[in-house]
Amino acid sequence: MKPIVEIAKTAGIEEQDLELYGKFKAKLSDELWEKVKDRPDGKLILVTAMNPNPAGAGKTLTTIGLSQSLNALGKKTIAALREPSLGPCMGIKGGATGSGQAQILPADEINLHFTGDIHAITSAHNLLAAMIDNHIFQGNPRRLNPKKIVWKRAMDMNDRALRNIVVGLGDGNGMSREDGFMITTASEIMAILCLSENLSDLRERLNNIIIGYDFDDVPVRANEIHAVEAMCVLLKEAIKPNLVQTIEGTPVLIHGGPFANIAHGCSSVIGTKTALKLADYVVTEAGFGADLGAEKFFDIKCRKAGLTPAAAVVVITVRALKYNGGVKVADLAVENLEALERGFANVRRHIENLQKFGVPAVVAINHFTTDTQEEVDAVIALCQQLGAEAALSYVWAEGSKGGIELAEKVARAAEKPSTFRFLYEEDLSIQQKMETVVKEIYRGSGVVFSPSALKTIQKIEEMGLSHLPVCMAKTPYSFTDRADILGAPTDFTISVSEVRVSAGAGFIVALTGSLVTMPGLPRKPAAESLYVDGDGHIVGLS
Amino acid sequence: MKPIVEIAKTAGIEEQDLELYGKFKAKLSDELWEKVKDRPDGKLILVTAMNPNPAGAGKTLTTIGLSQSLNALGKKTIAALREPSLGPCMGIKGGATGSGQAQILPADEINLHFTGDIHAITSAHNLLAAMIDNHIFQGNPRRLNPKKIVWKRAMDMNDRALRNIVVGLGDGNGMSREDGFMITTASEIMAILCLSENLSDLRERLNNIIIGYDFDDVPVRANEIHAVEAMCVLLKEAIKPNLVQTIEGTPVLIHGGPFANIAHGCSSVIGTKTALKLADYVVTEAGFGADLGAEKFFDIKCRKAGLTPAAAVVVITVRALKYNGGVKVADLAVENLEALERGFANVRRHIENLQKFGVPAVVAINHFTTDTQEEVDAVIALCQQLGAEAALSYVWAEGSKGGIELAEKVARAAEKPSTFRFLYEEDLSIQQKMETVVKEIYRGSGVVFSPSALKTIQKIEEMGLSHLPVCMAKTPYSFTDRADILGAPTDFTISVSEVRVSAGAGFIVALTGSLVTMPGLPRKPAAESLYVDGDGHIVGLS
């Protein structure tokens, strides 16, 4: 690792605009934005993927590797990524900072407490929760209906026992009521932090959070509980983007990490916009596959922040295609051109979808040693039939060198004049917006709304919030709302069981199927394999 | 503020032994201890106080001021203090970093997230809790009795609704059981971090935490849940002391802040020991008044860490003496020599108690403008009758200049050869140890143990843990277990309602009266008055 001060210099950031957190992490000062805001923007590249499956794609890896390869081509590039959540690191997945020759450093610190952003969000979230219960305890002047409080508590931990709880038991401990914890990344505050342009915008959005309803069923907002200014105090540093580096010294702004189902799943607007002022190319990623992640990136983040994506990269693997084509995990190493072609139906649809947004798609085939030349040739040919460039990526093994062809194709695609457009206009009705996403992106025949979803939609319309974009919370594994239907299914409907409004973040969430906002730990948690070795190094995390 | 690198230099710490957190905060590297450990120790000065009351004493203020004054006298001095908890900052008290010309900087950051130590403890605490419930959920091989889990959850927030809760409700969310949250500073992990000598010691102590009992009523320890190594990973940075500065540039190591009732209430052993190697004088403080704070500092912290205090400072105010002598808060500005003398009975007992430990006591009269000369003279005379030096302290208004006389008297007291001794030996029975503290320090006639307390004591003896020192959890406002009995009462007994063992931290807690380990917010929380102003500065915190 190089000192972060040197990495900053390569990005044109002076030391006085850094707030150092150790030698290898820094936050960007508030003043930096004022200095760079009038510069022209670089090109924004979105990295997305086919529907995820157990064979793995390598989206974060490719994002990091591509940013290194673009730099190697002499194109000044910064990666803009999401912060990993600590909870899942203790569960199944280990870290979320790439691996091999395409990783971000210092990986362990980024995966754990990092610069404290997520801890600050947890604190702000729970301060609001404590002030809500205290408001009721102290006489409830706002006449909050304790049965209709929608603001839960948050913790950055995988802890299923906290999903559904009863609080306020015992004498002197306030009103007993049902409550629950979500993981911090599912907090609306995380979504708000990621969509805010600055501290005033953050304050405004926090003010608008609907925390519950009063006895007349009128929404009660966070500002009525007088918690928002203190929440801003707690979030004052968390709103500043964090600068780190890749293993090759490419600057990375890593900031914010909202859930990709209940929220939009993209890194912060502040981080992305700052990166666009500092670099010629900014490579960023969205959550899950392109049906969820890219759609929300375009229709929520780009719309709200006024961003214009220049190109999108769809990360696939030969293995994942074969899995999608019906091959079992144990057999993925065996060449199977038929399954490959069947599985490609999934990728085809994602490419077509990206074209609907007017964004040129480049396919990155994240290489595994078991891939055969015939398989790779077949994939490339299939992509070309769709007018999409494709390139093999060896960034895991070779770093920037392994992504030169990909970088060249991405850069070429990004040079074309933008034809970017949103999927829907905001003035459509809430139902129409959801139907548009389902028909155009998922290719379902329509949406079935539950009675309670329809009731909430009506309520949102009465609140005057129907102009907000929609945020679909759907299984990432399928275009449908059933995780086991792979490929490119047709003739299905999507069931919206529940609708929620995130009035602070500024979107309307449609829940399809059941949604868990607090993960659990598996039979053998990853935490059991973590340790600090005799030299003080963390083992088992990344 | 000077750059922390410069402050470090005055303390003989090289830049390579610092881990910077911004320009004004740093953690000390693990390597520093290895470099300095063979040096002779400086003199350790404990700052304690009379029983706290609404008139206020100024213990932290005096600790900071005294360290500045000693430096002004040319004596190389470092202050070793506790980290403020974020929760109470949102409740009543505002910050905990001193004020006026005797404060620690950057105050706002120290009072909020600081370097993330308390957040890390929260994470480690809740990881263990999540792994306990997951252990049960995944088949419960260790046969944990869900009704006898004593490890609760933790949050650094004042939130009474979380005191008593039921977790695990709903299908698929594990075993429903009663649980609760404590504020993070009350976590045994905080006590452990503060008593640990290094990471191996921390690991050993975490292993020994009793998290509950199995169906045969055998204690189950944290190591049996396989959580401890991951907890060490989470606490790896938190165990390093934090360096900041006073408003006059005196170096301050601020590290750890355990509850002063359920735990021992002192800053970390690592911080204190490091400071003793770097300075000629180290000024530290203990929780509450001397009956609780000083006793635990001597009998728990000094015993466990092998520290020898050279002198103790008892902080008092004329106002607090008068309150203790029966004057109402509204009348404290009026001269009242009789009430003053009555109230002095409280201070007399604390001075005598310190003398029982063989520690010379110096009284610091924290000056208020309403104090009359007659009152001050009377207090000094009363102290001299006890053989205790006394000095007025003006450190709030004047910084180091206002504490020169105090510093001179403290330095002189600390020069005498130590006659320090513990109050009791560890081989006494648990009951005898508690009785010794009650009779010798509180001056009660004896202890009344509840049947359940006696049962637990027997259990602790069977576990082979009766050699541990005792940690009394008592109201800080009185020598008795009733908050409203001021002065120097006699003829009372102390009721021990419950006994707990903190097998990791290494002490046995005696609860007298009810104990709340999760504070609530008041009618108008301090959080309502906090905000970030137009220049990005926090207002209302310190």
Coordinates of C-alpha atoms in Angstrom, one line a residue, chain A residues 90 157-160 521-530, chain B residues 124-146 148-153 177 189 203 205-215 218-232:
Chain A
M90 CA -19.7 -12.6 10.5
M157 CA -25.1 -7.6 12.9
N158 CA -26.8 -10.8 11.6
D159 CA -29.2 -11.5 14.5
R160 CA -32.4 -13.2 13.7
L521 CA -26.2 -16.5 11.1
P522 CA -25.7 -19.9 9.4
R523 CA -24.9 -23.2 11.2
K524 CA -21.2 -22.4 11.2
P525 CA -20.8 -18.6 11.1
A526 CA -17.8 -17.1 9.4
A527 CA -17.1 -15.5 12.7
E528 CA -16.0 -18.9 14.0
S529 CA -13.0 -18.9 11.6
L530 CA -11.8 -15.4 12.2
Chain B
A124 CA -18.2 -7.5 19.9
H125 CA -20.9 -7.6 22.6
N126 CA -23.7 -8.1 20.1
L127 CA -21.8 -10.6 18.1
L128 CA -21.5 -12.8 21.2
A129 CA -25.2 -12.3 21.8
A130 CA -26.1 -13.2 18.2
M131 CA -23.9 -16.3 18.3
I132 CA -25.6 -17.4 21.6
D133 CA -29.1 -17.3 20.0
N134 CA -27.7 -18.8 16.8
H135 CA -26.2 -21.6 18.9
I136 CA -29.6 -22.5 20.3
F137 CA -31.3 -22.0 16.9
Q138 CA -28.9 -24.4 15.1
G139 CA -29.5 -27.3 17.5
N140 CA -28.0 -26.1 20.8
P141 CA -25.2 -28.7 21.1
R142 CA -24.0 -27.1 24.4
R143 CA -27.5 -27.6 25.9
L144 CA -27.7 -23.9 26.9
N145 CA -30.7 -23.2 29.1
P146 CA -32.5 -20.4 27.2
K148 CA -30.6 -18.9 32.1
I149 CA -28.7 -16.8 29.6
V150 CA -27.1 -13.9 31.4
W151 CA -25.4 -12.3 28.4
K152 CA -27.7 -9.5 27.3
R153 CA -27.4 -7.2 24.3
R177 CA -37.0 -15.6 25.5
I189 CA -16.4 -6.3 27.6
R203 CA -8.6 -12.9 24.7
R205 CA -10.7 -12.7 29.8
L206 CA -13.2 -12.9 27.0
N207 CA -12.9 -16.7 27.0
N208 CA -13.9 -16.6 30.7
I209 CA -17.1 -14.6 30.4
I210 CA -20.0 -16.6 31.7
I211 CA -22.8 -16.2 29.2
G212 CA -25.3 -18.4 30.9
Y213 CA -25.9 -21.9 32.3
D214 CA -26.7 -25.2 30.8
F215 CA -29.6 -27.5 31.7
V218 CA -23.1 -25.6 34.8
P219 CA -21.8 -22.2 33.7
V220 CA -21.2 -21.8 30.0
R221 CA -18.4 -19.5 28.9
A222 CA -17.9 -17.4 25.8
N223 CA -15.2 -19.7 24.5
E224 CA -17.7 -22.5 24.2
I225 CA -19.7 -20.5 21.8
H226 CA -16.6 -20.0 19.5
A227 CA -17.1 -16.2 19.4
V228 CA -14.0 -15.0 21.2
E229 CA -11.5 -14.9 18.4
A230 CA -13.9 -12.9 16.2
M231 CA -14.5 -10.6 19.2
C232 CA -10.8 -10.1 19.4

